[in-house]
GROMACS .gro file of C-alpha atoms in nm:
model
  432
    1MET     CA    1  15.671   7.751  10.702
    2ARG     CA    2  15.544   7.983  10.495
    3ILE     CA    3  15.243   8.093  10.359
    4ASN     CA    4  15.332   8.006  10.030
    5ASP     CA    5  15.424   7.667  10.108
    6THR     CA    6  15.106   7.609  10.373
    7ILE     CA    7  14.894   7.645  10.065
    8GLY     CA    8  15.086   7.491   9.854
    9THR     CA    9  15.076   7.138  10.027
   10ALA     CA   10  14.697   7.188  10.177
   11VAL     CA   11  14.580   7.238   9.813
   12GLY     CA   12  14.774   6.913   9.711
   13ASN     CA   13  14.685   6.753   9.985
   14THR     CA   14  14.351   6.806   9.893
   15PHE     CA   15  14.386   6.562   9.648
   16ARG     CA   16  14.528   6.296   9.815
   17SER     CA   17  14.183   6.095   9.818
   18LYS     CA   18  13.995   6.224   9.515
   19THR     CA   19  13.721   5.988   9.519
   20ARG     CA   20  13.650   6.189   9.918
   21THR     CA   21  13.707   6.544   9.804
   22LEU     CA   22  13.478   6.490   9.461
   23LEU     CA   23  13.228   6.367   9.616
   24THR     CA   24  13.244   6.647   9.835
   25VAL     CA   25  13.271   6.907   9.575
   26LEU     CA   26  13.010   6.768   9.388
   27ALA     CA   27  12.752   6.828   9.703
   28ILE     CA   28  12.837   7.164   9.700
   29PHE     CA   29  12.874   7.257   9.319
   30VAL     CA   30  12.476   7.167   9.338
   31GLY     CA   31  12.361   7.397   9.613
   32ALA     CA   32  12.644   7.712   9.473
   33PHE     CA   33  12.458   7.603   9.086
   34THR     CA   34  12.112   7.594   9.241
   35LEU     CA   35  12.159   7.898   9.509
   36THR     CA   36  12.294   8.151   9.154
   37LEU     CA   37  12.092   8.019   8.869
   38THR     CA   38  11.774   8.062   9.142
   39SER     CA   39  11.878   8.452   9.263
   40ALA     CA   40  11.967   8.479   8.896
   41LEU     CA   41  11.684   8.430   8.844
   42GLY     CA   42  11.414   8.624   9.092
   43ALA     CA   43  11.700   8.937   9.033
   44GLY     CA   44  11.593   8.913   8.588
   45ILE     CA   45  11.222   8.852   8.635
   46ASN     CA   46  11.237   9.114   9.006
   47GLY     CA   47  11.419   9.360   8.780
   48TYR     CA   48  11.159   9.282   8.424
   49ILE     CA   49  10.888   9.436   8.696
   50THR     CA   50  11.083   9.717   8.846
   51GLU     CA   51  11.184   9.826   8.487
   52THR     CA   52  10.812   9.799   8.380
   53VAL     CA   53  10.694  10.017   8.619
   54ASP     CA   54  10.932  10.286   8.534
   55GLY     CA   55  10.882  10.296   8.193
   56PHE     CA   56  10.500  10.286   8.276
   57GLY     CA   57  10.541  10.666   8.383
   58VAL     CA   58  10.254  10.672   8.716
   59ARG     CA   59  10.364  10.783   9.047
   60ASP     CA   60  10.050  11.029   9.160
   61VAL     CA   61   9.819  10.815   9.053
   62MET     CA   62   9.619  10.546   9.298
   63SER     CA   63   9.353  10.379   9.207
   64ALA     CA   64   9.013  10.420   9.441
   65TYR     CA   65   8.746  10.138   9.561
   66LYS     CA   66   8.411  10.070   9.763
   67GLU     CA   67   8.550   9.897  10.080
   68GLN     CA   68   8.317   9.592  10.132
   69ASN     CA   69   8.194   9.572  10.469
   70ALA     CA   70   8.035   9.208  10.419
   71ALA     CA   71   8.267   8.924  10.270
   72PRO     CA   72   8.094   8.729  10.073
   73SER     CA   73   7.943   8.412  10.351
   74ASP     CA   74   7.985   8.006  10.234
   75GLU     CA   75   7.638   7.959  10.425
   76PRO     CA   76   7.311   8.014  10.229
   77GLN     CA   77   7.198   8.330  10.224
   78GLU     CA   78   6.823   8.462  10.234
   79TYR     CA   79   6.689   8.628   9.908
   80GLU     CA   80   6.548   8.941   9.959
   81PRO     CA   81   6.395   9.149   9.680
   82ALA     CA   82   6.615   9.486   9.712
   83ASP     CA   83   6.967   9.221   9.573
   84ARG     CA   84   6.786   9.143   9.274
   85ALA     CA   85   6.966   9.210   8.958
   86GLY     CA   86   6.948   9.569   8.798
   87ALA     CA   87   6.878   9.597   8.380
   88ASP     CA   88   7.257   9.623   8.332
   89GLY     CA   89   7.271   9.324   8.574
   90ARG     CA   90   7.501   9.505   8.854
   91GLY     CA   91   7.246   9.461   9.102
   92ALA     CA   92   7.025   9.701   9.299
   93GLN     CA   93   7.259   9.758   9.599
   94VAL     CA   94   7.464   9.937   9.335
   95ALA     CA   95   7.508  10.170   9.661
   96ALA     CA   96   7.748   9.865   9.865
   97SER     CA   97   8.015   9.832   9.593
   98TYR     CA   98   7.971  10.141   9.346
   99LEU     CA   99   8.145  10.502   9.329
  100THR     CA  100   7.857  10.777   9.310
  101GLN     CA  101   7.912  11.136   9.242
  102ASP     CA  102   7.900  11.215   9.624
  103ASP     CA  103   8.154  10.955   9.686
  104LEU     CA  104   8.381  11.138   9.456
  105ASP     CA  105   8.320  11.430   9.642
  106ASP     CA  106   8.365  11.300   9.948
  107ILE     CA  107   8.790  11.108   9.826
  108ALA     CA  108   8.837  11.476   9.678
  109ASP     CA  109   8.776  11.660  10.019
  110ILE     CA  110   9.019  11.417  10.242
  111GLU     CA  111   9.365  11.580  10.249
  112GLY     CA  112   9.628  11.507  10.043
  113VAL     CA  113   9.410  11.452   9.698
  114GLU     CA  114   9.472  11.692   9.450
  115SER     CA  115   9.215  11.557   9.297
  116VAL     CA  116   8.968  11.262   9.172
  117GLU     CA  117   8.821  11.114   8.822
  118PRO     CA  118   8.604  10.835   8.793
  119THR     CA  119   8.713  10.531   8.598
  120LEU     CA  120   8.500  10.475   8.300
  121SER     CA  121   8.317  10.115   8.230
  122THR     CA  122   8.385  10.099   7.872
  123THR     CA  123   8.232   9.883   7.609
  124VAL     CA  124   8.381   9.860   7.271
  125ASP     CA  125   8.180   9.541   7.011
  126SER     CA  126   8.430   9.640   6.732
  127ILE     CA  127   8.673   9.770   6.516
  128ALA     CA  128   8.753   9.817   6.170
  129HIS     CA  129   8.969  10.073   5.903
  130ASP     CA  130   8.832  10.273   5.629
  131GLY     CA  131   8.510  10.012   5.569
  132GLY     CA  132   8.626   9.660   5.671
  133THR     CA  133   8.593   9.452   5.854
  134PRO     CA  134   8.487   9.425   6.181
  135TYR     CA  135   8.665   9.245   6.427
  136SER     CA  136   8.589   9.173   6.822
  137ILE     CA  137   8.842   9.307   7.096
  138MET     CA  138   8.782   9.457   7.455
  139ALA     CA  139   8.904   9.866   7.522
  140VAL     CA  140   9.018   9.971   7.893
  141GLN     CA  141   9.057  10.389   7.930
  142LEU     CA  142   9.454  10.458   8.028
  143VAL     CA  143   9.537  10.580   8.332
  144PRO     CA  144   9.671  10.913   8.372
  145GLY     CA  145  10.034  10.989   8.284
  146GLN     CA  146  10.041  10.572   8.174
  147ASN     CA  147  10.323  10.521   7.920
  148LEU     CA  148  10.212  10.184   7.726
  149GLN     CA  149  10.469  10.014   7.555
  150LEU     CA  150  10.492  10.094   7.190
  151ASP     CA  151  10.640   9.918   6.853
  152GLU     CA  152  10.459  10.230   6.689
  153GLY     CA  153  10.423  10.590   6.766
  154GLU     CA  154  10.278  10.735   7.064
  155THR     CA  155  10.077  10.663   7.367
  156PRO     CA  156   9.708  10.829   7.333
  157ALA     CA  157   9.704  11.212   7.447
  158TYR     CA  158   9.484  11.131   7.785
  159GLU     CA  159   9.312  11.538   7.784
  160SER     CA  160   9.387  11.570   7.370
  161GLY     CA  161   8.974  11.690   7.353
  162ARG     CA  162   8.947  11.437   7.040
  163ALA     CA  163   8.928  11.023   7.113
  164GLU     CA  164   9.251  10.894   7.077
  165VAL     CA  165   9.353  10.479   7.041
  166ALA     CA  166   9.585  10.222   7.052
  167ILE     CA  167   9.570   9.883   6.856
  168PRO     CA  168   9.727   9.569   6.994
  169ALA     CA  169   9.991   9.496   6.728
  170ALA     CA  170   9.767   9.141   6.641
  171PHE     CA  171   9.534   9.381   6.455
  172VAL     CA  172   9.767   9.590   6.231
  173ASP     CA  173   9.740   9.295   5.979
  174ALA     CA  174   9.387   9.221   5.990
  175LEU     CA  175   9.251   9.569   5.954
  176GLY     CA  176   9.405   9.619   5.657
  177PHE     CA  177   9.717   9.811   5.754
  178ASP     CA  178  10.092   9.702   5.569
  179ASP     CA  179  10.268   9.735   5.886
  180ALA     CA  180  10.257   9.926   6.231
  181SER     CA  181  10.409  10.237   6.100
  182SER     CA  182  10.137  10.251   5.859
  183ALA     CA  183   9.885  10.296   6.097
  184VAL     CA  184   9.999  10.527   6.359
  185GLY     CA  185   9.735  10.855   6.222
  186GLU     CA  186   9.517  10.631   6.021
  187MET     CA  187   9.137  10.633   6.182
  188LEU     CA  188   8.940  10.347   6.349
  189THR     CA  189   8.616  10.370   6.325
  190LEU     CA  190   8.472  10.187   6.707
  191GLY     CA  191   8.096  10.006   6.700
  192VAL     CA  192   7.883  10.030   7.046
  193SER     CA  193   7.553   9.910   7.154
  194ASP     CA  194   7.387  10.099   7.404
  195ALA     CA  195   7.255   9.942   7.718
  196ASP     CA  196   6.841   9.838   7.459
  197GLY     CA  197   7.165   9.671   7.208
  198ASP     CA  198   7.166   9.938   6.970
  199PRO     CA  199   7.439   9.976   6.775
  200HIS     CA  200   7.651  10.296   6.754
  201ALA     CA  201   7.957  10.437   6.540
  202PHE     CA  202   8.214  10.640   6.677
  203ASP     CA  203   8.568  10.734   6.501
  204ALA     CA  204   8.855  10.787   6.672
  205ARG     CA  205   9.263  10.881   6.552
  206ILE     CA  206   9.580  10.583   6.609
  207THR     CA  207   9.832  10.690   6.733
  208GLY     CA  208  10.061  10.376   6.869
  209VAL     CA  209  10.066  10.045   6.832
  210ILE     CA  210  10.156   9.824   7.161
  211GLY     CA  211  10.333   9.606   7.146
  212ASP     CA  212  10.330   9.185   7.239
  213GLY     CA  213  10.429   9.042   7.597
  214PHE     CA  214  10.308   9.146   7.926
  215ALA     CA  215  10.269   9.461   8.076
  216MET     CA  216  10.159   9.609   8.454
  217GLY     CA  217   9.933   9.272   8.466
  218MET     CA  218   9.763   9.305   8.166
  219PRO     CA  219   9.751   9.170   7.840
  220THR     CA  220   9.859   9.410   7.539
  221ASN     CA  221   9.575   9.283   7.334
  222VAL     CA  222   9.326   9.517   7.454
  223LEU     CA  223   9.221   9.851   7.306
  224SER     CA  224   9.311  10.172   7.517
  225LEU     CA  225   9.129  10.424   7.498
  226ASN     CA  226   9.251  10.834   7.612
  227ARG     CA  227   8.996  10.969   7.816
  228SER     CA  228   8.764  11.152   7.542
  229ALA     CA  229   8.729  10.835   7.385
  230ALA     CA  230   8.618  10.664   7.691
  231VAL     CA  231   8.429  10.979   7.783
  232THR     CA  232   8.249  10.962   7.451
  233ILE     CA  233   8.173  10.549   7.426
  234SER     CA  234   8.068  10.579   7.818
  235ALA     CA  235   7.793  10.816   7.681
  236LEU     CA  236   7.653  10.555   7.398
  237ASN     CA  237   7.646  10.236   7.652
  238GLN     CA  238   7.458  10.454   7.907
  239LEU     CA  239   7.154  10.564   7.646
  240GLY     CA  240   6.838  10.402   7.786
  241MET     CA  241   6.989  10.277   8.068
  242ALA     CA  242   6.783  10.350   8.386
  243ASP     CA  243   6.918  10.751   8.546
  244GLU     CA  244   6.985  10.541   8.875
  245LEU     CA  245   7.226  10.258   8.719
  246THR     CA  246   7.395  10.615   8.504
  247ASP     CA  247   7.739  10.815   8.655
  248LEU     CA  248   7.760  10.496   8.826
  249TYR     CA  249   8.138  10.408   8.865
  250THR     CA  250   8.367  10.075   9.007
  251ASN     CA  251   8.693  10.283   9.077
  252ALA     CA  252   8.871  10.613   9.009
  253PHE     CA  253   9.159  10.783   8.987
  254VAL     CA  254   9.237  10.953   9.231
  255HIS     CA  255   9.598  11.274   9.242
  256PHE     CA  256   9.842  11.276   9.507
  257ASP     CA  257  10.148  11.473   9.492
  258ALA     CA  258  10.415  11.332   9.251
  259ALA     CA  259  10.612  11.390   9.564
  260ALA     CA  260  10.472  11.197   9.828
  261THR     CA  261  10.693  11.009  10.023
  262ASP     CA  262  10.535  10.649  10.120
  263ALA     CA  263  10.486  10.696  10.423
  264GLU     CA  264  10.296  11.043  10.314
  265ILE     CA  265  10.125  10.772  10.018
  266GLU     CA  266  10.011  10.507  10.341
  267ALA     CA  267   9.866  10.811  10.519
  268LEU     CA  268   9.615  10.928  10.309
  269GLN     CA  269   9.580  10.525  10.171
  270ASP     CA  270   9.505  10.548  10.607
  271ARG     CA  271   9.283  10.852  10.551
  272LEU     CA  272   9.085  10.725  10.263
  273ALA     CA  273   9.054  10.407  10.414
  274ASP     CA  274   8.877  10.562  10.721
  275ALA     CA  275   8.625  10.718  10.515
  276GLY     CA  276   8.487  10.356  10.371
  277PHE     CA  277   8.758  10.337  10.008
  278ALA     CA  278   9.013  10.101   9.927
  279SER     CA  279   9.297  10.208   9.735
  280SER     CA  280   9.649  10.016   9.568
  281THR     CA  281   9.941  10.248   9.388
  282VAL     CA  282  10.068  10.122   9.028
  283GLN     CA  283  10.340  10.021   9.276
  284GLN     CA  284  10.205   9.810   9.555
  285GLN     CA  285   9.978   9.646   9.255
  286LEU     CA  286  10.302   9.480   9.109
  287GLY     CA  287  10.416   9.436   9.444
  288MET     CA  288  10.232   9.121   9.506
  289ILE     CA  289  10.358   8.995   9.173
  290THR     CA  290  10.727   9.076   9.301
  291SER     CA  291  10.651   8.872   9.637
  292VAL     CA  292  10.503   8.552   9.505
  293VAL     CA  293  10.775   8.558   9.281
  294ASP     CA  294  11.011   8.586   9.612
  295GLY     CA  295  10.800   8.373   9.797
  296ILE     CA  296  10.961   8.097   9.446
  297VAL     CA  297  11.283   8.192   9.486
  298PHE     CA  298  11.312   8.191   9.913
  299VAL     CA  299  11.193   7.865   9.849
  300LEU     CA  300  11.451   7.701   9.591
  301ASN     CA  301  11.692   7.892   9.756
  302ALA     CA  302  11.637   7.706  10.040
  303PHE     CA  303  11.672   7.340   9.871
  304ALA     CA  304  11.957   7.515   9.788
  305ILE     CA  305  12.086   7.568  10.147
  306ILE     CA  306  12.011   7.271  10.243
  307ALA     CA  307  12.243   7.070   9.991
  308LEU     CA  308  12.528   7.339  10.092
  309LEU     CA  309  12.476   7.170  10.477
  310ALA     CA  310  12.487   6.859  10.363
  311ALA     CA  311  12.819   6.915  10.167
  312ALA     CA  312  12.935   7.090  10.494
  313PHE     CA  313  12.896   6.724  10.638
  314GLY     CA  314  13.101   6.575  10.357
  315ILE     CA  315  13.348   6.795  10.430
  316VAL     CA  316  13.371   6.703  10.795
  317ASN     CA  317  13.413   6.385  10.692
  318THR     CA  318  13.646   6.442  10.491
  319LEU     CA  319  13.873   6.624  10.676
  320TYR     CA  320  13.894   6.402  10.928
  321MET     CA  321  13.932   6.115  10.754
  322SER     CA  322  14.214   6.271  10.664
  323VAL     CA  323  14.377   6.329  10.989
  324GLN     CA  324  14.329   6.010  11.069
  325GLU     CA  325  14.546   5.916  10.781
  326ARG     CA  326  14.747   6.189  10.843
  327THR     CA  327  14.874   6.109  11.233
  328ARG     CA  328  15.190   6.039  11.160
  329GLU     CA  329  15.284   6.322  10.940
  330ILE     CA  330  15.080   6.550  11.172
  331GLY     CA  331  15.368   6.416  11.464
  332LEU     CA  332  15.666   6.428  11.218
  333MET     CA  333  15.533   6.745  11.168
  334LYS     CA  334  15.560   6.905  11.501
  335ALA     CA  335  15.847   6.697  11.614
  336ILE     CA  336  15.996   6.940  11.334
  337GLY     CA  337  15.879   7.210  11.484
  338LEU     CA  338  15.532   7.296  11.261
  339GLY     CA  339  15.297   7.491  11.561
  340SER     CA  340  14.937   7.398  11.621
  341GLY     CA  341  14.825   7.715  11.447
  342HIS     CA  342  14.998   7.647  11.144
  343VAL     CA  343  14.883   7.318  11.174
  344PHE     CA  344  14.469   7.440  11.187
  345GLY     CA  345  14.523   7.674  10.890
  346LEU     CA  346  14.669   7.336  10.676
  347PHE     CA  347  14.335   7.183  10.712
  348SER     CA  348  14.123   7.542  10.777
  349ILE     CA  349  14.288   7.603  10.359
  350GLU     CA  350  14.205   7.285  10.283
  351ALA     CA  351  13.827   7.320  10.383
  352VAL     CA  352  13.846   7.636  10.187
  353PHE     CA  353  13.964   7.498   9.910
  354ILE     CA  354  13.694   7.273   9.835
  355GLY     CA  355  13.451   7.491   9.843
  356LEU     CA  356  13.613   7.733   9.645
  357LEU     CA  357  13.641   7.431   9.399
  358GLY     CA  358  13.271   7.362   9.379
  359SER     CA  359  13.150   7.711   9.456
  360THR     CA  360  13.331   7.816   9.123
  361ILE     CA  361  13.219   7.520   8.892
  362GLY     CA  362  12.879   7.571   9.043
  363VAL     CA  363  12.854   7.932   8.967
  364LEU     CA  364  13.037   7.930   8.638
  365LEU     CA  365  12.789   7.587   8.464
  366ALA     CA  366  12.469   7.824   8.616
  367VAL     CA  367  12.638   8.094   8.383
  368LEU     CA  368  12.643   7.877   8.097
  369ALA     CA  369  12.307   7.667   8.238
  370ALA     CA  370  12.208   8.080   8.222
  371LEU     CA  371  12.241   8.110   7.890
  372GLY     CA  372  12.169   7.812   7.683
  373VAL     CA  373  11.806   7.881   7.867
  374SER     CA  374  11.761   8.232   7.765
  375ALA     CA  375  11.898   8.137   7.413
  376GLY     CA  376  11.645   7.862   7.395
  377MET     CA  377  11.298   8.049   7.551
  378ALA     CA  378  11.400   8.373   7.321
  379GLY     CA  379  11.244   8.272   7.040
  380SER     CA  380  10.971   8.104   7.261
  381PHE     CA  381  10.841   8.211   7.512
  382LEU     CA  382  11.069   8.487   7.575
  383ALA     CA  383  10.959   8.614   7.275
  384ASP     CA  384  10.675   8.859   7.404
  385PHE     CA  385  10.898   8.986   7.708
  386ASP     CA  386  11.028   9.283   7.537
  387GLY     CA  387  11.321   9.374   7.749
  388LEU     CA  388  11.313   9.053   7.967
  389GLN     CA  389  11.636   8.933   8.093
  390LEU     CA  390  11.543   8.641   8.234
  391PHE     CA  391  11.854   8.607   8.485
  392ARG     CA  392  12.028   8.854   8.630
  393PHE     CA  393  12.359   8.788   8.731
  394GLU     CA  394  12.487   9.028   8.981
  395PRO     CA  395  12.875   9.040   9.051
  396VAL     CA  396  12.753   9.156   9.436
  397ALA     CA  397  12.514   8.867   9.419
  398ILE     CA  398  12.736   8.609   9.283
  399ALA     CA  399  13.060   8.715   9.511
  400ALA     CA  400  12.829   8.627   9.817
  401THR     CA  401  12.735   8.361   9.677
  402VAL     CA  402  13.091   8.205   9.696
  403ALA     CA  403  13.196   8.446  10.036
  404THR     CA  404  12.892   8.217  10.171
  405ILE     CA  405  12.960   7.874  10.084
  406LEU     CA  406  13.374   7.960  10.210
  407LEU     CA  407  13.312   8.093  10.514
  408LEU     CA  408  13.099   7.746  10.504
  409ALA     CA  409  13.357   7.544  10.463
  410PHE     CA  410  13.597   7.703  10.663
  411LEU     CA  411  13.381   7.677  10.916
  412ALA     CA  412  13.306   7.312  10.870
  413GLY     CA  413  13.701   7.191  10.837
  414THR     CA  414  13.734   7.426  11.218
  415LEU     CA  415  13.653   7.099  11.399
  416PRO     CA  416  13.907   6.827  11.210
  417ALA     CA  417  14.158   7.179  11.167
  418VAL     CA  418  14.110   7.194  11.575
  419ARG     CA  419  14.155   6.794  11.621
  420ALA     CA  420  14.477   6.746  11.412
  421ALA     CA  421  14.642   7.088  11.581
  422ARG     CA  422  14.600   6.971  11.938
  423GLN     CA  423  14.796   6.662  11.843
  424ASP     CA  424  15.112   6.544  12.049
  425PRO     CA  425  15.355   6.454  11.865
  426VAL     CA  426  15.490   6.192  12.039
  427THR     CA  427  15.174   5.996  12.030
  428SER     CA  428  15.062   6.097  11.675
  429LEU     CA  429  15.451   5.943  11.601
  430ARG     CA  430  15.325   5.577  11.784
  431TYR     CA  431  15.057   5.544  11.600
  432GLU     CA  432  14.986   5.258  11.407
   0.00000   0.00000   0.00000
């Protein structure tokens, strides 16, 4: 019997018991559908995070801060006068949690550190344009080399020598601008309070309008400041503050060689840790989000694999029943000269064909379902996530899913196929 005849016969035999075959195909479909959909979901979210990191532009900066030696205790702790809060509410034990100039000097002396600069604490009360209504807003200092996701304009130049800011898109209309492009280049008045609560104001130039959505795990509805703006705001915030509470920083930007390998970056972080400073890069911070996504996808894939294993038992049962029902037919095939190998191949092909049916239908419906979900969310949930492709189907991943299911189907069909191949033709022809 030629291979084409064997395949044709196997496919035809698959539909002899349509109900059994349909139920088995449905079980495989559930596993293939779930596995394809969850894998595409993980690839889509992780791809978006990776693209966001690439667009962020920061490759040679890490954040360093004081390493806490003592973890918070669940037990009541005896009060010490030295622990009372300071004038700014940060506490008197600042040396244990805040970086000082001496700490910055120590970091700068560590091998592999090219430069270090403190992250300035900035509190902006309000922003207004051309004497209009002031609006409350949060403000953050840009990371050196950071690229913002902008609707219009450019990211504020980190070291421009003048105060520059990027405003959120949500504030464009409120501040009196016709559109995002008309806001670029205009002056913005920032309201700032000092330590005594006295108000101050200064102007900064708007260089860009930040798009809505998610960027680097931070909301984009904040005012982004370049170094010059941050220095001015920090100086105003500290007016009237006790000397011992000034020049204290929660963390610092540590610059290193942009060509450093992962191993070299890890070694630098080890040296920082030995000196009492914890550190993290942008990639490491987002790696935590990726780990969570991977964990969720792993759990969902586990359910899909359980469904596929159940389907494998269905294939075994289906083919065992088929062998039982076709015992005389198997004996007749052997009696006319069909070898055991051909009989084994006949039932193995049946198993693989059942797997192919279930996996193909599962993959195709998973793609259609993903397209429908993405289209439905495009105008609502996903509207604020610029460039997010929720489901990303990778040909290699789809091929691997189908190949895995086919292999599982082949292995599941092995036992029934071996049993059929070993049957004695004389005994089989006598079977009632």
